[in-house]
Amino acid sequence: GLVRGAVIEDDQGLSAYLAKRESGLFALAWRVLEGAGKGEEPRVLQEAGQVYGRARLLSELAGRLAEGQLVLPLEHLGRFGVDVAALRRGEASAALLSALEAFREDVRLRFRRIAEDLAGASSNTRCVLLPLALVEPYLSAQEKLGPACVRAAGDVGPLNRIWRLWWAHWSGIG
C-alpha cells in the first residue's frame, strides 16, 4: 500500500501500483480456479485489476486523503489545474471535479474494452472477473458526492454489492 504523504506521479506509476495491488489478486484467483499448469494468464486479468482498482481508489478518495495519500496521479491533476495543496486540505474545486469526471470516463472506457474481451473468456475467467460488476456502482456513488467527495466515501452498500455480484453471475458474466 501507499504510505502517509505518498503521491503517484503519473499514470504509469498508478498502473504499476494497481498491478501489484489489484491485478495480482485477479491473477491469483484465476490460478486457483484454472490450476497452476494452465499456461499464461489472460491479459484481461491485468486490465481488470486496473479498472477495478481505479474505481475503488475513487470511492476511497476521502479516506485516502485523510491518511495523507494522494492516489490520483499528479500529472492528471495538473492537466486540470487542480491545486494539490488545497486538495490535501480537503478542499474541492471545479478543477478537481473536472479531473475526477475525466478519470471516471477513462475508467468507463477501459471497462467497455474489457467487456468486449469477455465474449470468448472461459467460465473460470468470467467468475474471477465478477468484481467488475461493482465498477459502475462505485463510479456512480463517487460521482453523486460532487464536492463532498473529499470528505465522504462514495461507497456501495453491502446488500447492493452482493446483489450486483449475484446478478452478474446469473446474467452470464460469471
Tab-separated table of C-alpha atoms in Angstrom, residues 7-15 54 57 70-79 84 99 103:
chain	number	residue	atom	x	y	z
A	7	VAL	CA	1.950	10.576	-4.184
A	8	ILE	CA	1.597	8.932	-7.564
A	9	GLU	CA	3.341	10.977	-10.212
A	10	ASP	CA	1.718	9.733	-13.424
A	11	ASP	CA	-0.487	7.085	-14.992
A	12	GLN	CA	2.457	4.720	-15.323
A	13	GLY	CA	3.018	4.925	-11.558
A	14	LEU	CA	-0.667	4.318	-10.896
A	15	SER	CA	-0.678	1.343	-13.265
A	54	ARG	CA	-9.187	2.819	-10.285
A	57	LEU	CA	-9.469	4.419	-5.458
A	70	LEU	CA	-2.743	11.311	-2.958
A	71	VAL	CA	-3.886	8.427	-5.151
A	72	LEU	CA	-4.772	10.343	-8.288
A	73	PRO	CA	-1.726	10.923	-10.494
A	74	LEU	CA	-0.201	14.398	-10.109
A	75	GLU	CA	0.137	14.585	-13.888
A	76	HIS	CA	-3.635	14.091	-14.297
A	77	LEU	CA	-4.478	16.650	-11.616
A	78	GLY	CA	-2.039	19.126	-13.190
A	79	ARG	CA	-3.729	18.883	-16.597
A	84	VAL	CA	-2.858	19.899	-4.805
A	99	ALA	CA	-10.344	15.966	-13.220
A	103	PHE	CA	-10.804	9.982	-14.627
